Short mmCIF file of C-alpha atoms and ligand atoms in Angstrom, two decimals:
data_model
loop_
_atom_site.label_atom_id
_atom_site.label_comp_id
_atom_site.label_asym_id
_atom_site.label_seq_id
_atom_site.Cartn_x
_atom_site.Cartn_y
_atom_site.Cartn_z
CA MET A 1093 -27.84 5.87 -12.64
CA PRO A 1094 -25.83 6.38 -9.42
CA GLU A 1095 -25.61 3.33 -7.20
CA PHE A 1096 -24.56 2.31 -3.70
CA ARG A 1097 -22.11 -0.58 -3.51
CA GLN A 1098 -21.00 -2.38 -0.38
CA ASN A 1099 -17.46 -3.45 0.50
CA ILE A 1100 -17.92 -7.17 1.28
CA VAL A 1101 -15.23 -7.10 3.99
CA THR A 1102 -15.72 -3.83 5.88
CA LYS A 1103 -19.45 -3.50 5.09
CA GLU A 1104 -18.81 0.15 4.20
CA TRP A 1105 -20.80 1.69 1.35
CA VAL A 1106 -19.58 3.79 -1.55
CA ILE A 1107 -21.51 5.69 -4.21
CA ILE A 1108 -20.56 5.02 -7.80
CA SER A 1109 -21.74 8.22 -9.44
CA THR A 1110 -21.94 7.61 -13.16
CA GLU A 1111 -23.80 10.94 -13.59
CA ARG A 1112 -20.64 12.87 -12.83
CA ALA A 1113 -18.40 10.22 -14.33
CA LYS A 1114 -15.33 11.09 -16.30
CA ARG A 1115 -13.80 8.94 -18.98
CA PRO A 1116 -10.76 7.14 -17.51
CA ASP A 1117 -8.32 8.99 -19.77
CA GLN A 1118 -9.67 12.38 -18.57
CA PHE A 1119 -7.98 11.80 -15.20
CA ALA A 1120 -4.63 12.28 -16.92
CA GLU A 1121 -5.51 15.75 -18.16
CA HIS A 1122 -4.70 19.17 -16.67
CA ARG A 1123 -1.72 17.96 -14.65
CA LEU A 1124 1.19 20.34 -14.15
CA PRO A 1125 4.28 18.91 -15.80
CA ARG A 1126 6.76 17.39 -13.34
CA LYS A 1127 10.22 18.85 -13.44
CA ALA A 1128 12.90 16.51 -14.70
CA THR A 1129 15.13 15.26 -11.89
CA PRO A 1130 18.79 14.14 -12.12
CA GLU A 1131 20.11 10.65 -11.25
CA PHE A 1132 22.08 12.14 -8.39
CA SER A 1133 21.46 15.12 -6.15
CA GLN A 1134 24.24 16.50 -3.95
CA ASP A 1135 21.74 17.77 -1.34
CA CYS A 1136 19.79 14.52 -1.03
CA PRO A 1137 20.42 12.58 2.22
CA PHE A 1138 19.47 9.31 0.48
CA CYS A 1139 21.86 9.63 -2.47
CA PRO A 1140 25.14 7.61 -2.47
CA GLY A 1141 27.98 9.49 -0.79
CA ASN A 1142 25.62 11.06 1.75
CA GLU A 1143 25.17 7.92 3.87
CA HIS A 1144 26.58 9.74 6.91
CA GLN A 1145 23.48 11.97 6.91
CA THR A 1146 21.25 9.05 7.91
CA PRO A 1147 21.51 6.82 11.02
CA PRO A 1148 23.32 3.45 10.50
CA PRO A 1149 21.24 1.04 8.36
CA SER A 1150 19.16 -1.75 9.87
CA LEU A 1151 19.47 -3.56 6.52
CA GLN A 1152 21.54 -3.14 3.39
CA LEU A 1153 21.02 -5.25 0.25
CA GLY A 1154 23.11 -5.63 -2.86
CA ASP A 1155 26.28 -7.40 -3.84
CA GLY A 1156 29.68 -6.08 -4.65
CA GLU A 1157 30.39 -2.37 -4.59
CA GLY A 1158 27.92 0.00 -2.97
CA TRP A 1159 24.35 -0.87 -2.04
CA SER A 1160 21.10 -1.55 -3.91
CA VAL A 1161 18.54 -1.04 -1.13
CA ARG A 1162 19.19 0.59 2.25
CA VAL A 1163 16.88 0.61 5.25
CA VAL A 1164 17.57 3.25 7.91
CA PRO A 1165 15.74 4.51 11.01
CA ASN A 1166 13.71 7.61 10.19
CA LYS A 1167 15.68 10.57 11.55
CA TYR A 1168 12.51 12.65 11.88
CA ALA A 1169 10.31 9.85 13.18
CA ALA A 1170 6.96 10.60 14.77
CA LEU A 1171 7.59 7.60 17.05
CA ARG A 1172 10.73 6.48 18.85
CA PRO A 1173 12.01 3.05 19.94
CA ASP A 1174 13.22 4.10 23.41
CA HIS A 1175 9.87 4.95 25.04
CA SER A 1176 7.48 2.97 27.20
CA THR A 1177 4.00 1.87 26.15
CA LYS A 1178 2.47 2.68 29.51
CA ARG A 1179 -0.86 4.49 29.24
CA GLU A 1180 -1.33 7.52 31.44
CA ARG A 1181 -4.34 9.51 32.55
CA ALA A 1182 -4.66 13.19 31.71
CA GLY A 1183 -7.81 13.88 33.68
CA ARG A 1184 -10.47 11.82 31.90
CA PHE A 1185 -8.28 11.49 28.84
CA LEU A 1186 -5.75 8.79 27.97
CA LYS A 1187 -2.24 9.24 26.63
CA ALA A 1188 1.04 7.33 26.22
CA ASP A 1189 4.61 8.04 25.16
CA GLY A 1190 5.20 7.89 21.43
CA TYR A 1191 6.75 4.40 21.28
CA GLY A 1192 7.14 2.81 17.89
CA ILE A 1193 9.51 1.93 15.05
CA ALA A 1194 9.83 4.16 12.01
CA GLU A 1195 12.14 3.19 9.17
CA VAL A 1196 12.79 4.44 5.66
CA ILE A 1197 13.41 1.96 2.84
CA ILE A 1198 15.68 3.71 0.32
CA GLU A 1199 14.68 1.77 -2.79
CA THR A 1200 17.60 2.49 -5.12
CA PRO A 1201 20.79 4.55 -5.22
CA LEU A 1202 19.37 6.43 -8.24
CA HIS A 1203 17.60 9.65 -7.30
CA ASN A 1204 15.14 9.88 -10.19
CA LEU A 1205 13.50 6.44 -10.41
CA SER A 1206 10.20 5.15 -9.08
CA ILE A 1207 8.76 1.64 -8.75
CA ALA A 1208 7.17 2.14 -12.19
CA THR A 1209 10.48 2.96 -13.85
CA MET A 1210 13.02 0.82 -11.97
CA SER A 1211 13.95 -2.69 -13.14
CA GLU A 1212 11.92 -5.68 -12.00
CA PRO A 1213 14.91 -7.21 -10.11
CA GLN A 1214 15.25 -3.89 -8.26
CA VAL A 1215 11.54 -3.96 -7.28
CA ARG A 1216 12.12 -7.54 -6.11
CA LEU A 1217 14.92 -6.30 -3.81
CA VAL A 1218 12.61 -3.63 -2.40
CA LEU A 1219 10.03 -6.34 -1.61
CA GLU A 1220 12.79 -8.46 -0.06
CA ALA A 1221 13.63 -5.51 2.21
CA TYR A 1222 9.92 -5.13 3.13
CA ARG A 1223 9.65 -8.81 4.08
CA HIS A 1224 12.90 -8.81 6.03
CA ARG A 1225 12.14 -5.69 8.06
CA LYS A 1226 8.52 -6.68 8.63
CA ASN A 1227 9.67 -9.99 10.17
CA GLU A 1228 12.43 -8.38 12.26
CA VAL A 1229 10.30 -5.50 13.53
CA ALA A 1230 7.50 -7.94 14.40
CA LYS A 1231 9.85 -9.50 17.00
CA MET A 1232 10.43 -6.19 18.76
CA ARG A 1233 8.96 -5.34 22.15
CA ASP A 1234 5.23 -4.54 22.22
CA ILE A 1235 4.86 -4.12 18.46
CA ASN A 1236 1.35 -5.12 17.38
CA PHE A 1237 0.72 -3.42 14.08
CA ILE A 1238 3.10 -2.76 11.17
CA THR A 1239 2.29 -0.60 8.16
CA LEU A 1240 4.46 -0.69 5.05
CA PHE A 1241 3.66 2.12 2.67
CA ARG A 1242 4.86 4.32 -0.14
CA ASN A 1243 3.90 7.93 -0.86
CA HIS A 1244 4.58 9.11 -4.40
CA GLY A 1245 4.39 12.85 -5.04
CA GLU A 1246 3.28 15.84 -3.02
CA ARG A 1247 -0.46 15.10 -3.11
CA ALA A 1248 0.38 11.72 -1.59
CA GLY A 1249 2.24 13.35 1.28
CA THR A 1250 5.94 13.17 0.45
CA SER A 1251 8.38 16.02 0.19
CA LEU A 1252 11.53 13.95 -0.42
CA GLU A 1253 12.11 13.11 -4.07
CA HIS A 1254 14.49 10.16 -3.67
CA PRO A 1255 12.53 6.91 -4.18
CA HIS A 1256 11.66 5.51 -0.77
CA SER A 1257 9.01 3.62 1.16
CA GLN A 1258 8.37 3.57 4.89
CA LEU A 1259 7.63 1.18 7.70
CA ILE A 1260 5.87 2.38 10.82
CA ALA A 1261 5.17 -0.06 13.63
CA THR A 1262 3.02 0.76 16.64
CA PRO A 1263 1.92 -0.91 19.88
CA ILE A 1264 -1.61 0.32 19.11
CA ILE A 1265 -4.02 -1.37 16.70
CA PRO A 1266 -6.31 1.49 15.63
CA PRO A 1267 -10.12 1.12 15.75
CA HIS A 1268 -10.76 1.14 11.98
CA VAL A 1269 -8.25 -1.69 11.55
CA ARG A 1270 -9.78 -3.61 14.46
CA ASP A 1271 -13.18 -3.11 12.89
CA GLN A 1272 -12.06 -4.68 9.60
CA ILE A 1273 -10.55 -7.60 11.58
CA HIS A 1274 -13.80 -8.04 13.56
CA GLN A 1275 -15.86 -8.04 10.36
CA ALA A 1276 -13.56 -10.67 8.83
CA MET A 1277 -13.70 -12.80 12.01
CA SER A 1278 -17.45 -12.54 12.18
CA SER A 1279 -17.74 -13.58 8.55
CA TYR A 1280 -15.46 -16.57 9.24
CA ASP A 1281 -17.59 -17.53 12.23
CA SER A 1282 -20.77 -17.40 10.12
CA TYR A 1283 -19.63 -19.04 6.91
CA GLY A 1284 -16.43 -20.89 7.86
CA THR A 1285 -14.51 -19.25 5.03
CA CYS A 1286 -12.18 -16.26 4.61
CA VAL A 1287 -14.24 -13.30 3.32
CA PHE A 1288 -11.26 -12.08 1.28
CA CYS A 1289 -11.00 -15.48 -0.44
CA GLU A 1290 -14.74 -15.18 -1.21
CA MET A 1291 -14.24 -11.73 -2.71
CA ILE A 1292 -11.29 -12.90 -4.85
CA GLU A 1293 -13.31 -15.85 -6.14
CA GLU A 1294 -16.23 -13.57 -6.96
CA GLU A 1295 -14.04 -11.01 -8.74
CA LEU A 1296 -12.39 -13.79 -10.77
CA SER A 1297 -15.76 -15.26 -11.70
CA GLN A 1298 -17.41 -11.91 -12.62
CA ASN A 1299 -14.18 -11.08 -14.51
CA VAL A 1300 -15.01 -7.42 -15.30
CA ARG A 1301 -12.69 -5.60 -12.88
CA ILE A 1302 -9.52 -7.76 -13.19
CA VAL A 1303 -6.43 -5.91 -14.38
CA MET A 1304 -3.81 -8.67 -13.98
CA ASP A 1305 -4.00 -12.34 -13.12
CA SER A 1306 -0.75 -14.24 -12.55
CA ARG A 1307 0.34 -17.52 -11.01
CA TYR A 1308 0.14 -16.37 -7.37
CA PHE A 1309 -1.64 -13.00 -7.47
CA VAL A 1310 -4.66 -11.24 -8.87
CA ALA A 1311 -4.99 -7.46 -9.21
CA PHE A 1312 -8.33 -5.75 -9.68
CA ALA A 1313 -10.26 -2.51 -9.23
CA PRO A 1314 -12.58 -3.65 -6.40
CA PHE A 1315 -16.39 -3.72 -6.81
CA ALA A 1316 -16.82 -1.03 -4.13
CA SER A 1317 -13.81 1.15 -5.08
CA ARG A 1318 -13.72 4.37 -3.08
CA SER A 1319 -11.85 6.39 -5.70
CA PRO A 1320 -10.85 6.25 -9.37
CA PHE A 1321 -8.23 3.61 -10.17
CA GLU A 1322 -8.07 2.20 -6.62
CA LEU A 1323 -6.36 -1.16 -7.14
CA ARG A 1324 -5.83 -4.16 -4.92
CA ILE A 1325 -3.39 -7.03 -5.23
CA TYR A 1326 -4.28 -10.25 -3.39
CA PRO A 1327 -2.49 -13.61 -3.12
CA LYS A 1328 -4.84 -16.02 -4.93
CA THR A 1329 -4.57 -18.70 -2.28
CA HIS A 1330 -5.18 -17.96 1.36
CA ARG A 1331 -2.23 -16.14 2.99
CA SER A 1332 -2.68 -14.08 6.13
CA PHE A 1333 0.76 -12.59 6.76
CA PHE A 1334 2.95 -10.76 4.24
CA GLY A 1335 6.10 -11.74 6.16
CA ASN A 1336 5.48 -15.38 5.21
CA ALA A 1337 5.48 -14.69 1.44
CA THR A 1338 7.78 -17.18 -0.35
CA ASP A 1339 10.61 -16.26 -2.73
CA ASP A 1340 8.50 -17.40 -5.71
CA GLU A 1341 5.60 -15.25 -4.54
CA LEU A 1342 7.87 -12.20 -4.21
CA ASP A 1343 9.19 -12.77 -7.77
CA ASP A 1344 5.62 -12.75 -9.04
CA LEU A 1345 4.61 -9.77 -6.88
CA ALA A 1346 7.56 -7.71 -8.18
CA HIS A 1347 6.26 -8.25 -11.72
CA ILE A 1348 2.65 -7.42 -10.84
CA LEU A 1349 3.46 -4.34 -8.76
CA LYS A 1350 5.90 -2.86 -11.25
CA THR A 1351 3.57 -3.52 -14.20
CA LEU A 1352 0.50 -2.02 -12.47
CA LEU A 1353 2.40 1.11 -11.46
CA LEU A 1354 3.87 1.43 -14.95
CA LYS A 1355 0.37 1.16 -16.43
CA ILE A 1356 -0.78 3.94 -14.07
CA HIS A 1357 2.35 5.99 -14.84
CA THR A 1358 1.90 5.62 -18.60
CA GLY A 1359 -1.89 5.72 -18.88
CA LEU A 1360 -2.54 8.50 -16.34
CA ASP A 1361 0.59 10.63 -16.84
CA ASN A 1362 2.47 9.76 -13.63
CA PRO A 1363 -0.08 10.74 -10.98
CA ASP A 1364 0.71 10.95 -7.26
CA TYR A 1365 -0.31 7.81 -5.37
CA ASN A 1366 -0.10 5.95 -2.09
CA TYR A 1367 0.25 2.24 -1.71
CA LEU A 1368 0.32 0.13 1.40
CA ILE A 1369 0.41 -3.46 2.58
CA ARG A 1370 -2.24 -4.72 5.01
CA SER A 1371 -1.50 -7.93 6.83
CA ALA A 1372 -2.72 -9.83 9.91
CA PRO A 1373 -1.68 -8.26 13.24
CA VAL A 1374 1.66 -9.35 14.71
CA GLY A 1375 1.37 -12.81 16.27
CA ASP A 1376 -1.73 -13.82 14.34
CA TYR A 1377 0.22 -15.22 11.40
CA ALA A 1378 -1.90 -18.29 10.77
CA ALA A 1379 -5.23 -16.43 10.91
CA LYS A 1380 -7.82 -18.28 8.82
CA TYR A 1381 -10.07 -15.21 8.73
CA TYR A 1382 -7.54 -12.64 7.45
CA HIS A 1383 -5.85 -12.31 4.05
CA TRP A 1384 -2.99 -9.92 3.30
CA TYR A 1385 -3.16 -7.51 0.37
CA MET A 1386 -1.72 -4.41 -1.23
CA VAL A 1387 -3.82 -1.39 -2.04
CA ILE A 1388 -2.80 1.31 -4.52
CA VAL A 1389 -4.65 4.63 -4.41
CA PRO A 1390 -3.82 7.17 -7.13
CA ARG A 1391 -4.48 10.73 -5.89
CA LEU A 1392 -6.82 11.82 -8.67
CA THR A 1393 -9.67 13.28 -6.62
CA THR A 1394 -9.92 14.88 -3.17
CA PRO A 1395 -12.31 13.59 -0.51
CA ALA A 1396 -14.54 16.46 0.61
CA GLY A 1397 -17.09 17.31 3.32
CA PHE A 1398 -19.53 14.53 2.50
CA GLU A 1399 -16.78 11.88 2.65
CA MET A 1400 -15.49 13.32 5.94
CA GLY A 1401 -18.95 13.55 7.43
CA SER A 1402 -20.41 10.25 6.32
CA GLY A 1403 -17.47 7.97 5.55
CA ILE A 1404 -19.28 7.25 2.28
CA TYR A 1405 -17.04 7.93 -0.68
CA ILE A 1406 -18.43 9.21 -3.96
CA ASN A 1407 -16.47 7.65 -6.80
CA VAL A 1408 -16.78 9.52 -10.11
CA SER A 1409 -15.59 6.56 -12.13
CA THR A 1410 -16.62 2.95 -12.40
CA PRO A 1411 -14.06 0.30 -11.42
CA GLU A 1412 -15.14 -1.67 -14.52
CA GLN A 1413 -14.08 1.21 -16.81
CA CYS A 1414 -10.86 1.83 -14.86
CA ALA A 1415 -9.90 -1.87 -15.11
CA GLU A 1416 -10.69 -1.96 -18.81
CA PHE A 1417 -8.61 1.18 -19.38
CA LEU A 1418 -5.59 -0.19 -17.47
CA ARG A 1419 -5.79 -3.54 -19.28
CA SER A 1420 -5.53 -1.62 -22.54
CA VAL A 1421 -2.42 0.37 -21.50
CA ASN A 1422 0.43 -1.44 -23.19
CA VAL A 1423 3.67 -1.39 -21.22
CA ALA A 1424 5.42 -4.45 -22.65
ZN1 ZN B 1457 18.68 11.21 -3.83
ZN1 ZN B 1458 -8.27 -15.78 2.39
#
């Protein structure tokens, strides 16, 4: 029987359509084989030896010879740091210069790795770079909203093969993000608790959608998942701002993130995916109403007209089955 389920935070509804449901392992079928890529590519601007093809780094990590992680301004950025934030009228319409910060986090010198296949210490360095740049960029003029994200594969929107993530920071907090913040605030005002903490507690107590549970984090396929194998990672105790994550927490997160992505890579035959980190807006670091998290969205289905028109996603899998499947994928 199909059913509506509500996202406890955003109040959005999804349809879990068991009628059209596929078995979790069927999502791995009919994929075109990926071509094997070399460790080094002469033409790649992110490969060692080609550093002159990118602007000077804002951060470089690694000891001894060479580098392990490099963060550089995005040469083809949609936004630029040298503009004003002044809004202007265009008749009845509103516009502003494209001010913002856009950086690329080059995750490893090796051309053919991904988070799933690189070592855990290397993933830890990538997270270190995220935290460092998030905190530095947050201090910059008129920056209010910072998105850290990773696109893996063409369906996820990347054309460059070399493993990389991105940071884009804007002066504008977009309406759908504001709406989530308002919902979380309103819930805090009503119940005096963080709605994300409530959700985490409920997921842990129902214990049917949990994929991993560690000292500091829990990862699950949420009750109202929009798409197959959508996964979220939350700090188990209340934390509003990713930039305040401790060293111990980053150690733990490196393990969780790498393991989840390796389970997806192994169990679903390396699908394209996006992941991103959502955190309280700049300046609201101690927010009692907001809780930072990571969301991973494998690109296994394509939203169509109904999703575009209604904002209601039809999910052709159940998060319970997806979680069970991922728990069973052995990557040790
Ligand atoms: Zn490369
Ligand atoms: Zn919380």
